[in-house]
XYZ file of C-alpha atoms in Angstrom:
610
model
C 15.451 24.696 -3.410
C 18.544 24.088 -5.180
C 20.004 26.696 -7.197
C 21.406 27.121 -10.636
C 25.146 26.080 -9.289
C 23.981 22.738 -7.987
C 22.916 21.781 -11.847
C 26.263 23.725 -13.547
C 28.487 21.721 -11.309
C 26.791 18.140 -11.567
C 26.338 18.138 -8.120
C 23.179 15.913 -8.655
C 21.529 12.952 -6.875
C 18.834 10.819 -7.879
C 16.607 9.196 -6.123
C 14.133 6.512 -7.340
C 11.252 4.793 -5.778
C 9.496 1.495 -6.037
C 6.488 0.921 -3.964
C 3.070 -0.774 -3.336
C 1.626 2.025 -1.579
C 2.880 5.527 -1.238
C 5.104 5.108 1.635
C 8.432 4.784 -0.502
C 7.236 7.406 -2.395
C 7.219 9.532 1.060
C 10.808 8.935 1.957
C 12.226 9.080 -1.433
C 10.399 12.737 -1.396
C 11.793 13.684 1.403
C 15.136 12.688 0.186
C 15.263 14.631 -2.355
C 13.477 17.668 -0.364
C 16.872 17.442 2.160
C 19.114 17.295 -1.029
C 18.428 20.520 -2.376
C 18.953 21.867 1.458
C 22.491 20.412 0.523
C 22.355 22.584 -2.955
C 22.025 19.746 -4.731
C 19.868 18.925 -7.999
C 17.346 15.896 -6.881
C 15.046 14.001 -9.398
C 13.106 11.970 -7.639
C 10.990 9.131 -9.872
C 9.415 5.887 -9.541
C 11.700 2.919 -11.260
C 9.453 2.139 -14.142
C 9.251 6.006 -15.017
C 13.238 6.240 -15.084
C 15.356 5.710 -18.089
C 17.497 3.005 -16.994
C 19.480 3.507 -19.820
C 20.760 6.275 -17.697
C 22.011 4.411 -15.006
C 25.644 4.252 -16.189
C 25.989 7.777 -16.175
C 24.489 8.454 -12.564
C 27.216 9.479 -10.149
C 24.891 9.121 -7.185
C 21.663 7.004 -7.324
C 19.584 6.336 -4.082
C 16.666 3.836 -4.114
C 14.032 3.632 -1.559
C 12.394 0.103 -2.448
C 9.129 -2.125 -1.115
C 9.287 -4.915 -1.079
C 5.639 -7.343 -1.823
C 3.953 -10.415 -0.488
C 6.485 -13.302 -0.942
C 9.775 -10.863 -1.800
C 8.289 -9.798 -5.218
C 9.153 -6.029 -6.365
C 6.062 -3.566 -6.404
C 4.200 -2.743 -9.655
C 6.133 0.286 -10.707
C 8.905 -1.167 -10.440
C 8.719 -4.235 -12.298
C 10.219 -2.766 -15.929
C 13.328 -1.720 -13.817
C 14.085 -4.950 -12.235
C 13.819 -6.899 -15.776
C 16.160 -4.952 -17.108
C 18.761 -5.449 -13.776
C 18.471 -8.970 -14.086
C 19.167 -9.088 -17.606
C 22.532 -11.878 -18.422
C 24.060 -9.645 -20.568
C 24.511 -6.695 -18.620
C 28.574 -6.522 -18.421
C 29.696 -6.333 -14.783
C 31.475 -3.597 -14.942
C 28.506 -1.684 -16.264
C 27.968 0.682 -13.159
C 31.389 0.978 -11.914
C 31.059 4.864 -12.119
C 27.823 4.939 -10.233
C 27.869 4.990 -5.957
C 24.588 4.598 -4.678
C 22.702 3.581 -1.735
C 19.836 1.616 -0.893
C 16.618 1.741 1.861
C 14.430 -0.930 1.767
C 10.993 -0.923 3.199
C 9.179 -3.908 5.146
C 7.101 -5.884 6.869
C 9.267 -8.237 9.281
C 5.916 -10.084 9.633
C 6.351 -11.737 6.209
C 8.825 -14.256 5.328
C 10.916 -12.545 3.312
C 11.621 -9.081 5.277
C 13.033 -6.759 2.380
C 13.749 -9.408 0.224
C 13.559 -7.075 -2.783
C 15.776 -4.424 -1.135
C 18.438 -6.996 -0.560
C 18.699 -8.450 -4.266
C 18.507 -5.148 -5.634
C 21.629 -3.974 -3.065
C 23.312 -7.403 -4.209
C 22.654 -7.003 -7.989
C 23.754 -3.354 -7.953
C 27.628 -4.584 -6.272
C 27.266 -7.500 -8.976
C 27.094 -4.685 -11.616
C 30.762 -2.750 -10.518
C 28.291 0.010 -8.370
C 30.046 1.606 -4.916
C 27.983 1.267 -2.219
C 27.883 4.292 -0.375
C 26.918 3.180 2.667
C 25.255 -0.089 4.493
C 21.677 -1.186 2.570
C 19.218 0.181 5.169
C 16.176 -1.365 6.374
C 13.428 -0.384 7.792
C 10.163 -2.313 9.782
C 6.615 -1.929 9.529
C 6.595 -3.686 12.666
C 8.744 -1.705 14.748
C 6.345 0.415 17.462
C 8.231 3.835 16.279
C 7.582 2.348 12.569
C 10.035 2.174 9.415
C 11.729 6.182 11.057
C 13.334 4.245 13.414
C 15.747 2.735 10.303
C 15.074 5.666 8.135
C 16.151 8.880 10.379
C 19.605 6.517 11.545
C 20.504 5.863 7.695
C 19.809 8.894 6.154
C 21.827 11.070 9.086
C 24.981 8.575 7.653
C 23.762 8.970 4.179
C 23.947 12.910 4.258
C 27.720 12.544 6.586
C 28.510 10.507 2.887
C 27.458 12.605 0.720
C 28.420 15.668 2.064
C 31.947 14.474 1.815
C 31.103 13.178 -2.034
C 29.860 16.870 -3.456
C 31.158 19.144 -0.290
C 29.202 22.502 0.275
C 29.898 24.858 -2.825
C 32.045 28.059 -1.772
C 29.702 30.737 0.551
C 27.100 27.875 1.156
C 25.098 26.433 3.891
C 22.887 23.931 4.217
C 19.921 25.871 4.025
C 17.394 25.734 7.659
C 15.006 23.223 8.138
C 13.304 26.931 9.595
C 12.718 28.215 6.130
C 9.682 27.347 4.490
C 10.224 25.580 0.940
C 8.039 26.946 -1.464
C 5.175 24.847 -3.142
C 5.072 22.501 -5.276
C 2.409 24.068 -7.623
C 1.527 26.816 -8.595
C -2.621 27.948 -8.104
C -4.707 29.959 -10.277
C -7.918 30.342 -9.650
C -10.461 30.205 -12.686
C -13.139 33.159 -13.187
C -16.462 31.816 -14.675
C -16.936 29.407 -12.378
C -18.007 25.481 -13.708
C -18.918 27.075 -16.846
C -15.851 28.106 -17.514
C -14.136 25.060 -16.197
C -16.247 22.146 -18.029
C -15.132 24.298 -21.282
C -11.813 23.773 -20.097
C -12.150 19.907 -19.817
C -13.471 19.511 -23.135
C -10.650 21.026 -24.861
C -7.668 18.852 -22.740
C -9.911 15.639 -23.302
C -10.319 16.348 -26.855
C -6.474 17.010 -26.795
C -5.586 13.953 -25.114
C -7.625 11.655 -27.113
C -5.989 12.480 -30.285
C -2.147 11.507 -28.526
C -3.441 8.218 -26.657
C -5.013 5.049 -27.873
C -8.529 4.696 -27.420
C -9.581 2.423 -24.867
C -6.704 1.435 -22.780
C -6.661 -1.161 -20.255
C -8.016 -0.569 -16.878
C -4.887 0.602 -14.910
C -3.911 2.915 -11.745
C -3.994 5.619 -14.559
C -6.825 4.773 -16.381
C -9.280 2.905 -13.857
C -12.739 1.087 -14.956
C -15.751 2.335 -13.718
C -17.109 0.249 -12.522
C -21.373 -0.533 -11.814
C -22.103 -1.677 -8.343
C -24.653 -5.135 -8.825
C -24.618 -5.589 -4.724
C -23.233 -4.781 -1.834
C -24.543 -7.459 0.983
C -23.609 -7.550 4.793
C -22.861 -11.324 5.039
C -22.491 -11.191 8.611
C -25.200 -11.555 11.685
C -26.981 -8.118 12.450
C -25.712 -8.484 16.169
C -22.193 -9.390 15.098
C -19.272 -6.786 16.462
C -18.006 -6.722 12.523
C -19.967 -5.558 9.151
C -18.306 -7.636 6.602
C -19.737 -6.764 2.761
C -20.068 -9.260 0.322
C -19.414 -6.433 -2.733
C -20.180 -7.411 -6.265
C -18.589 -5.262 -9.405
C -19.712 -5.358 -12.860
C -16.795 -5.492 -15.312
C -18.932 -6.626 -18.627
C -17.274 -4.218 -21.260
C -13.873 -3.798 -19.091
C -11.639 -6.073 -21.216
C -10.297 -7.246 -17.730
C -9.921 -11.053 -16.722
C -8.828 -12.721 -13.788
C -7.720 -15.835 -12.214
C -7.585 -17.348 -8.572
C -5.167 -15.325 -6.295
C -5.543 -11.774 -8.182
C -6.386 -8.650 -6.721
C -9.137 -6.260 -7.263
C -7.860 -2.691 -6.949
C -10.100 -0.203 -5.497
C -9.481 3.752 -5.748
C -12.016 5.038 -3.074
C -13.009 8.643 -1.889
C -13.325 10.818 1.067
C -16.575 10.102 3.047
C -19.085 12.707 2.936
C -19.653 13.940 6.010
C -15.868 13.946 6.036
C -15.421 16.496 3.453
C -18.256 18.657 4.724
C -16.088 19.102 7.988
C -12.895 19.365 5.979
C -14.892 22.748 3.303
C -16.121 23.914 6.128
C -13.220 23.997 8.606
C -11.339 26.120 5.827
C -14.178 28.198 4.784
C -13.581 27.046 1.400
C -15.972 27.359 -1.818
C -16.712 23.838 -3.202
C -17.521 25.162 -6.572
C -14.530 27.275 -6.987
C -12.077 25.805 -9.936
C -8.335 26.151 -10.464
C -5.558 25.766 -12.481
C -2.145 23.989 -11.060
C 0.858 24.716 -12.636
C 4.396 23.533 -12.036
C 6.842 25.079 -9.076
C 9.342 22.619 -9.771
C 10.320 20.976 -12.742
C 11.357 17.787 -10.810
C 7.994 17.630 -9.907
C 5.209 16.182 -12.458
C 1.561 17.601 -11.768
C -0.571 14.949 -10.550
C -2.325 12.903 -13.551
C -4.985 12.220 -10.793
C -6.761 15.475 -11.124
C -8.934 17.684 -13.946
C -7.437 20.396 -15.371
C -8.920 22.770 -14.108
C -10.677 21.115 -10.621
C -13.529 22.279 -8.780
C -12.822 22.331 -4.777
C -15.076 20.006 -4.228
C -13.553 17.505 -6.760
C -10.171 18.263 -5.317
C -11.073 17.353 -1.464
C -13.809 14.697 -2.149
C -11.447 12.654 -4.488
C -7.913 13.590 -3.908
C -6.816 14.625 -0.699
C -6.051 11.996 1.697
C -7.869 13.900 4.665
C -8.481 10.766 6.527
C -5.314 9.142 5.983
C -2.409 9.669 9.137
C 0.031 12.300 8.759
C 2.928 11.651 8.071
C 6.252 13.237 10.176
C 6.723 16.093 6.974
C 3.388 17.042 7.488
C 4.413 18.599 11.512
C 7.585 19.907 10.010
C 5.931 21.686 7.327
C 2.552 22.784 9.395
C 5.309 24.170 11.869
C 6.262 27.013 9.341
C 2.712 28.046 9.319
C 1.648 28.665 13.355
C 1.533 32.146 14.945
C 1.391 30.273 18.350
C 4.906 29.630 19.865
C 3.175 26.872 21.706
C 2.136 25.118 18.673
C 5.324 25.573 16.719
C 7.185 24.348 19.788
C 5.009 21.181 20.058
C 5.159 20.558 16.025
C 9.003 21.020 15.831
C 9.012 18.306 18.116
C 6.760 16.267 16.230
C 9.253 16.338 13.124
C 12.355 15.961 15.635
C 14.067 12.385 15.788
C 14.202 12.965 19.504
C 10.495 13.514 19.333
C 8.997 10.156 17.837
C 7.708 8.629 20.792
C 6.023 11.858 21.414
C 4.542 11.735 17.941
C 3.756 7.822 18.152
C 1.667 9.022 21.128
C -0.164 11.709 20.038
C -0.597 10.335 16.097
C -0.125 6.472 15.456
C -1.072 4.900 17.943
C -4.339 6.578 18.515
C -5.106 7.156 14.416
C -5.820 10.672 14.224
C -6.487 12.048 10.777
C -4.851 14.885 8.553
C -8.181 16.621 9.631
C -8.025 15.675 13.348
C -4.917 17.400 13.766
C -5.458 20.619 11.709
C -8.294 21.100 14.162
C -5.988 20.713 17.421
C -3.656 23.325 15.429
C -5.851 26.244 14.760
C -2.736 28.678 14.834
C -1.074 27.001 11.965
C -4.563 25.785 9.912
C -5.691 29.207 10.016
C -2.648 30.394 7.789
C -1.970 27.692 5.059
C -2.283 28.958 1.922
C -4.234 27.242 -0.670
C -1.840 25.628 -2.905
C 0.540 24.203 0.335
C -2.492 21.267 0.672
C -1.061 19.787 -1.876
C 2.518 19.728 0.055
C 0.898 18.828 3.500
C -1.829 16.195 2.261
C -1.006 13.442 0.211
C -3.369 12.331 -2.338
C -5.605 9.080 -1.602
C -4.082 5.429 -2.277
C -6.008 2.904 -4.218
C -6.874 -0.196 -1.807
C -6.002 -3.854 -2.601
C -8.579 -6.884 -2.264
C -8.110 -10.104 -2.967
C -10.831 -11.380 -5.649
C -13.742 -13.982 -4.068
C -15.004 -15.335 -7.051
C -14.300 -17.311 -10.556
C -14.796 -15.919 -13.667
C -15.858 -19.413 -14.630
C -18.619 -19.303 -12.098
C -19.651 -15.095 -11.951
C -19.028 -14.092 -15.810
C -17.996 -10.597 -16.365
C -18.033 -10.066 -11.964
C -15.684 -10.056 -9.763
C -16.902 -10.121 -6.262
C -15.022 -9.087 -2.986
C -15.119 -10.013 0.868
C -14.765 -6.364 2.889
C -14.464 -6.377 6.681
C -15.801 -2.810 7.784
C -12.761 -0.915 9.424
C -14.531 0.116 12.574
C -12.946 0.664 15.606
C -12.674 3.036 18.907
C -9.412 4.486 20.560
C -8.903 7.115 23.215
C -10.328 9.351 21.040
C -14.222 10.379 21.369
C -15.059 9.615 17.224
C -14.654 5.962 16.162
C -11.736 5.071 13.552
C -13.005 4.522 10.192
C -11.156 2.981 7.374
C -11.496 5.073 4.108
C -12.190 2.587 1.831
C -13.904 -0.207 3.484
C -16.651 2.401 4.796
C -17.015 4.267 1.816
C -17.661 0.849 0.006
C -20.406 -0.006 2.364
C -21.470 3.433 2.037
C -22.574 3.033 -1.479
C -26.671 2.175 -2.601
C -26.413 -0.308 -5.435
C -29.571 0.558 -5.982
C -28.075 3.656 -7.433
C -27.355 3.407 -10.972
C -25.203 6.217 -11.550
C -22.733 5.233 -8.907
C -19.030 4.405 -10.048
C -16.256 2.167 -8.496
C -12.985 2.979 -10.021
C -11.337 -0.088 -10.114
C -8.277 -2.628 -12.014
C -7.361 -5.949 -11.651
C -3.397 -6.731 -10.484
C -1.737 -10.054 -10.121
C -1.921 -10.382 -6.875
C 0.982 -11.682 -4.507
C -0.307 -15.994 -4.296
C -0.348 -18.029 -6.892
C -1.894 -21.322 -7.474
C -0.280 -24.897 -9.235
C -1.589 -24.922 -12.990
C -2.228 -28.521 -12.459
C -5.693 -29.550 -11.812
C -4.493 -32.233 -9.478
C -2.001 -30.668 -7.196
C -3.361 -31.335 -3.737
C -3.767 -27.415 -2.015
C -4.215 -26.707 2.196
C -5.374 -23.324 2.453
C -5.321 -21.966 5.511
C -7.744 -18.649 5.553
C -9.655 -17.252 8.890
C -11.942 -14.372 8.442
C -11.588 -12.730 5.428
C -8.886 -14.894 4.365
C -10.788 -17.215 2.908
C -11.857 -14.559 0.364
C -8.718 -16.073 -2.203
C -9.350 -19.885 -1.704
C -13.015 -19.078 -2.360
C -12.007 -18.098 -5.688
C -9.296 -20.857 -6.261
C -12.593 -23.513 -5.173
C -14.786 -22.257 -6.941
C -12.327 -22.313 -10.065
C -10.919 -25.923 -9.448
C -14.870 -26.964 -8.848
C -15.735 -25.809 -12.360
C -12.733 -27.893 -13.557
C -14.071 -30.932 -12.250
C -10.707 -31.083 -10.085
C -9.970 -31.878 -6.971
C -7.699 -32.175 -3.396
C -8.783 -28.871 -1.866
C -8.564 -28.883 2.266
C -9.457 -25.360 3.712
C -8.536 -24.391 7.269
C -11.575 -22.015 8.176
C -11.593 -19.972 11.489
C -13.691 -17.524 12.706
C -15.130 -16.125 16.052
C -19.136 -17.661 15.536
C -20.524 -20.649 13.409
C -24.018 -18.814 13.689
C -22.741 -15.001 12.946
C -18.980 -14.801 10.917
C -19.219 -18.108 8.841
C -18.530 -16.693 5.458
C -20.075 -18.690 2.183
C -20.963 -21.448 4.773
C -23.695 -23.158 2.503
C -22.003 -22.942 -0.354
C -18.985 -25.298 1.036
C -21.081 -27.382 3.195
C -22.707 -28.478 -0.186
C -19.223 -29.043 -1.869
C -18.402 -31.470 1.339
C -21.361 -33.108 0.799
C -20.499 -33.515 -3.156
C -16.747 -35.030 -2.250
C -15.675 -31.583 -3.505
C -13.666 -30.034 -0.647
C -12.341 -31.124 2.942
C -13.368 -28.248 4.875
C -12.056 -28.039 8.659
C -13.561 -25.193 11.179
C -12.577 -23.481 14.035
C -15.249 -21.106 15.898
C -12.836 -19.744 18.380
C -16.012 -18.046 20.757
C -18.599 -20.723 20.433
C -17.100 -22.547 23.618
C -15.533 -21.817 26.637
C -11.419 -22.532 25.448
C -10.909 -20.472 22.481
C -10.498 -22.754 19.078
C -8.411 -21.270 16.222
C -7.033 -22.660 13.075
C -3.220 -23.991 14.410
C -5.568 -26.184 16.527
C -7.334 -27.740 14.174
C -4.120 -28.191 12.239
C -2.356 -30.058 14.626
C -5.284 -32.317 15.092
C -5.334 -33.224 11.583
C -1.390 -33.590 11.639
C -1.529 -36.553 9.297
C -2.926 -35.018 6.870
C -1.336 -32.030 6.300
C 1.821 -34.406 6.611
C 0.711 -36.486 3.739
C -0.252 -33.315 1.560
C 2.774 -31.405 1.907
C 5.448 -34.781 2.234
C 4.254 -37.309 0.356
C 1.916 -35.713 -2.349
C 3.910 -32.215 -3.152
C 1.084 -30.349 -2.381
C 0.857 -26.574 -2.018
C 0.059 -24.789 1.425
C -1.161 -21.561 1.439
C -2.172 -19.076 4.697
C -4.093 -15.842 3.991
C -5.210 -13.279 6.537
C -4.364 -10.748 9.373
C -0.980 -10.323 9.675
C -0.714 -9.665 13.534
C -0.176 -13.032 15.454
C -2.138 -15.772 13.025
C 0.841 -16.353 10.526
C 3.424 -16.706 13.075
C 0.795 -19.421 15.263
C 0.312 -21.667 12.224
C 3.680 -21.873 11.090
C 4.724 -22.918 14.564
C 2.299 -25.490 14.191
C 3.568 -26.295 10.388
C 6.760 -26.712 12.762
C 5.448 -28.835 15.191
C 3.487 -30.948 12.283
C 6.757 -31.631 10.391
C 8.665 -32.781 13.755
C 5.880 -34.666 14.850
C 4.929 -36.473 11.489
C 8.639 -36.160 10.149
C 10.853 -37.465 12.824
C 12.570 -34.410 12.292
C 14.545 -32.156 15.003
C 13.751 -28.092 15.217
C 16.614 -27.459 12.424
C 15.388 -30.014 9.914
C 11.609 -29.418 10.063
C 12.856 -25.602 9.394
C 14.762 -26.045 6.843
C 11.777 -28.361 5.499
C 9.563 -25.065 5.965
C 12.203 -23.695 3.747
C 12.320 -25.720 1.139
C 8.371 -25.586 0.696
C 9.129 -21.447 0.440
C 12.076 -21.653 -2.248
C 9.933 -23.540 -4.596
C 6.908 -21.606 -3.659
C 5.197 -24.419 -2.533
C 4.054 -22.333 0.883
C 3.232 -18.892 0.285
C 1.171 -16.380 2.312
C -0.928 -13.468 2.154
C -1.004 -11.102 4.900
C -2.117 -7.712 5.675
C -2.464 -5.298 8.989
């Protein structure tokens, strides 16, 4: 921890996140855990929950930024980046502020760290010092985004080490001594008894300071009524995909084609059996956190006070993948040489392949990996889960349905994360599972969810000609855009529609064989296993080169490609390539720069995930 001289002397960095998931969040933590190893005073926030009015008196600012679908900025971010771009902002106005910046990516989508760059770019527009070279990082890279992030922040500390040197009789303190926690835990006598009393004072509190009613949010969710929750495909079928329908009557939430459904899911059952159970824990214990570190906010995710059971079944991301803090910090607990040996190298930059190995590439859980480390599970106090374990992230899901057609419903398209590796259990994905998990039939059941804008978005006018390209689940947006445009009475929608069987994965096939029958939609289909040479979407694009020509040429039509993010993206723009060549006259350069052109005025846009 830092001490009282790091704050006297202004020997303070801060470092502020923006991200879609919690991964920025992650490495801007651990930024500021390695800055008060330096003895210096860290702050580490998202964007949105900074005062930018503060900026201009920063001395050292790093940001660790996502960057979203096509090279928007993440959701709490969004306030901060308004205010950068703002005309009026004098260009001098940050000339005492040196700061660096990490970005975040995907190098699968078009624009790799887009965000990162134009924040790096705005910041040097402003009169800031860039301390070092903007850093970023890969999804996509097999050792993941460490293999950016360990490099940069090695030159980052070299920097700043020479910007706010060591103070007099000071080392940087050993990675070998344990930090404390960042709560504090006290148990509450009574039991639930004592604990529900508890709850009903700090909601009565809160609900005189806050409106009534705000709008569904990451902060204040909707709970939401399950109406259905339908496997749509064939019984024999290697996948379970779920056809889920919410009920938001009463919400206040709307949305349109191309938004997102967020989804804040829990632990599986049997899951947090094995995890109460594995730690001898009492589910119906309840406790009290309070703060270790003022930098530190408690989390606005949990009761105050929380039973055990709440705490593990709602909170705890026990299923998630550790992340590399999670070995360096488990290290300081093991009585077993062997183990702290093996988890020292876990945490080492020398030791990522190792850890790639053993973790990543196989999918072991938080869980799976306090079992194989009984000497350091067996001695972790209480209040250090909330240190090692990170709490669960909300899932994203692009909407399926119209409001115009399914009043007051939104309805979702969930492939079943179900897979095996080396490993004797079978991979599960948190949410996707626990979503199929759940009996409609079941009244009192609850879906915390909230709509977002979601990364696509679709031409206002009713005529724009769309091609949506959308195997598998992919379809899941355009079947919301159709079904919008449909209840317009408009027209010009051509889907590209892959999947492995017409007879097993051919998702909402009667509805759209019905709107080809009605003149409504051009619908083209590739079943990639239903004959010998395997069939997929680029295919049937380049046999219909003439008319994806005319759509995208000669009527200023919109393309869109949603889906897995693996190879499928990359194969059908290579065949958007070949298309514009082919139907263009054009050479390699020009049919790129054509592809380019369609992306600056967001006239081809994608949605991808892993």
């Amino acid at each position: 921890m830092a001490d009282d001289l790091s704050k006297i002397s202004g020997r303070k960095i801060s470092v502020l996140y923006g991200s879609q998931t919690g991964t920025a969040q992650e490495v801007a933590e651990r930024i500021g855990r390695e800055a008060k190893r330096r003895h210096l005073s860290a702050s580490v926030l998202a964007l949105d929950d900074y005062d930018v009015t503060r900026l201009i008196d920063e001395e050292l600012v790093v940001f660790v930024c996502a960057t979203t679908g096509q090279g928007d900025e993440p959701d709490n971010m969004k306030k901060f980046w308004r205010f950068m771009l703002r005309r009026n902002l004098p260009s001098n106005s940050l000339s005492g502020v040196s700061f660096a910046v990490l970005g975040l990516g995907d190098s699968s989508y078009p624009k790799f760290n887009f965000i990162a760059k134009k924040l790096y770019k705005r910041l040097v527009q402003l009169g800031g010092t860039a301390l070092q070279s903007l850093g970023l990082a890969d999804d996509q890279h097999e050792l993941g985004p460490d293999a950016v992030v360990d490099p940069w922040l090695k030159q980052l500390w070299e920097k700043v080490l020479k910007m706010y040197p060591l103070p007099p009789g000071k080392e940087i303190i050993s990675a070998s001594q344990r930090p404390q926690s960042r709560y504090r835990v006290k148990f509450v006598d009574g039991g639930l008894q004592a604990a529900n009393h508890s709850i009903s004072i700090e909601v009565d509190s809160v609900e005189k300071q806050v409106k009534p009613n705000p709008s569904p949010c990451r902060r204040h969710p909707f709970c939401s009524r399950l109406i259905s929750n339908n496997r749509v495909t064939a019984v024999d079928h290697w996948q379970d995909v779920r056809l889920v329908q919410f009920d938001i009557k009463g919400s206040g939430m709307s949305h349109s084609a191309g938004d997102v459904l967020m989804v804040q899911p829990s632990n599986l059952a049997d899951v947090v059996e094995e995890f109460i159970t594995f730690f001898a824990l009492d589910p119906n214990r309840t406790f009290l956190l309070e703060q270790n570190d003022p930098d530190i906010p408690l989390p606005y995710q949990l009761p105050q006070p929380c039973t055990i059971r709440h705490l593990v079944e709602h909170y705890l991301d026990i299923q998630g993948v550790p992340r590399r803090y999670f070995f360096e910090l488990l290290s300081h607990f093991t009585t077993s040489e062997l183990e702290k040996e093996k988890l020292q190298e876990f945490c080492s930059a020398e030791g990522q392949e190792e850890l790639y190995s053993y973790c990543y590439r196989q999918k072991r859980t938080t869980l799976e990996v306090l079992q194989d480390f009984p000497g350091a599970s067996g001695n972790i106090p209480f209040e250090y889960l909330f240190d090692l374990i990170p709490p669960i992230q909300p899932r994203a899901f692009s909407i399926a349905s119209s409001l115009m057609v399914h009043p007051d419903e939104v309805q979702l398209l969930v492939a079943v994360v179900n897979y095996k590796t080396k490993l004797v259990k079978p991979r599960r994905g948190l949410c996707s599972t626990w979503l199929a998990s759940l009996d409609c039939c079941n009244k009192d059941i609850r879906v915390p969810v909230w709509i977002k804008k979601g990364t696509i978005s679709f031409p206002k006018a009713l005529d724009a000609p769309c091609l949506m390209i959308g195997p598998g689940t992919g379809c899941a947006p355009f079947r919301g855009f159709i079904e919008e445009r449909v209840s317009q009475s408009a027209g010009c929608c051509v889907l590209f529609f892959g999947c492995r069987n017409s007879k097993k994965d051919f998702f909402f096939k009667e509805e759209w064989q019905q709107l080809v029958e009605n003149g409504k939609l051009q619908l083209f289909t590739a079943f990639s296993r239903d004959q010998e040479d395997k069939i997929y979407v680029q295919h049937r694009l380049l046999e219909n080169s003439s008319l994806v020509w005319d759509l995208l040429a000669h009527k200023q039509g919109w393309c869109y490609i949603a889906g897995n993010s693996q190879r499928m993206p990359a194969d059908v723009t290579e065949a958007l390539l070949e298309i514009f060549m082919k139907e263009g006259t054009m050479d390699a350069t020009a049919a790129e720069e054509f592809l380019k052109t369609l992306e600056r005025t967001r006239h081809f846009q994608s949605e991808t995930w892993a």
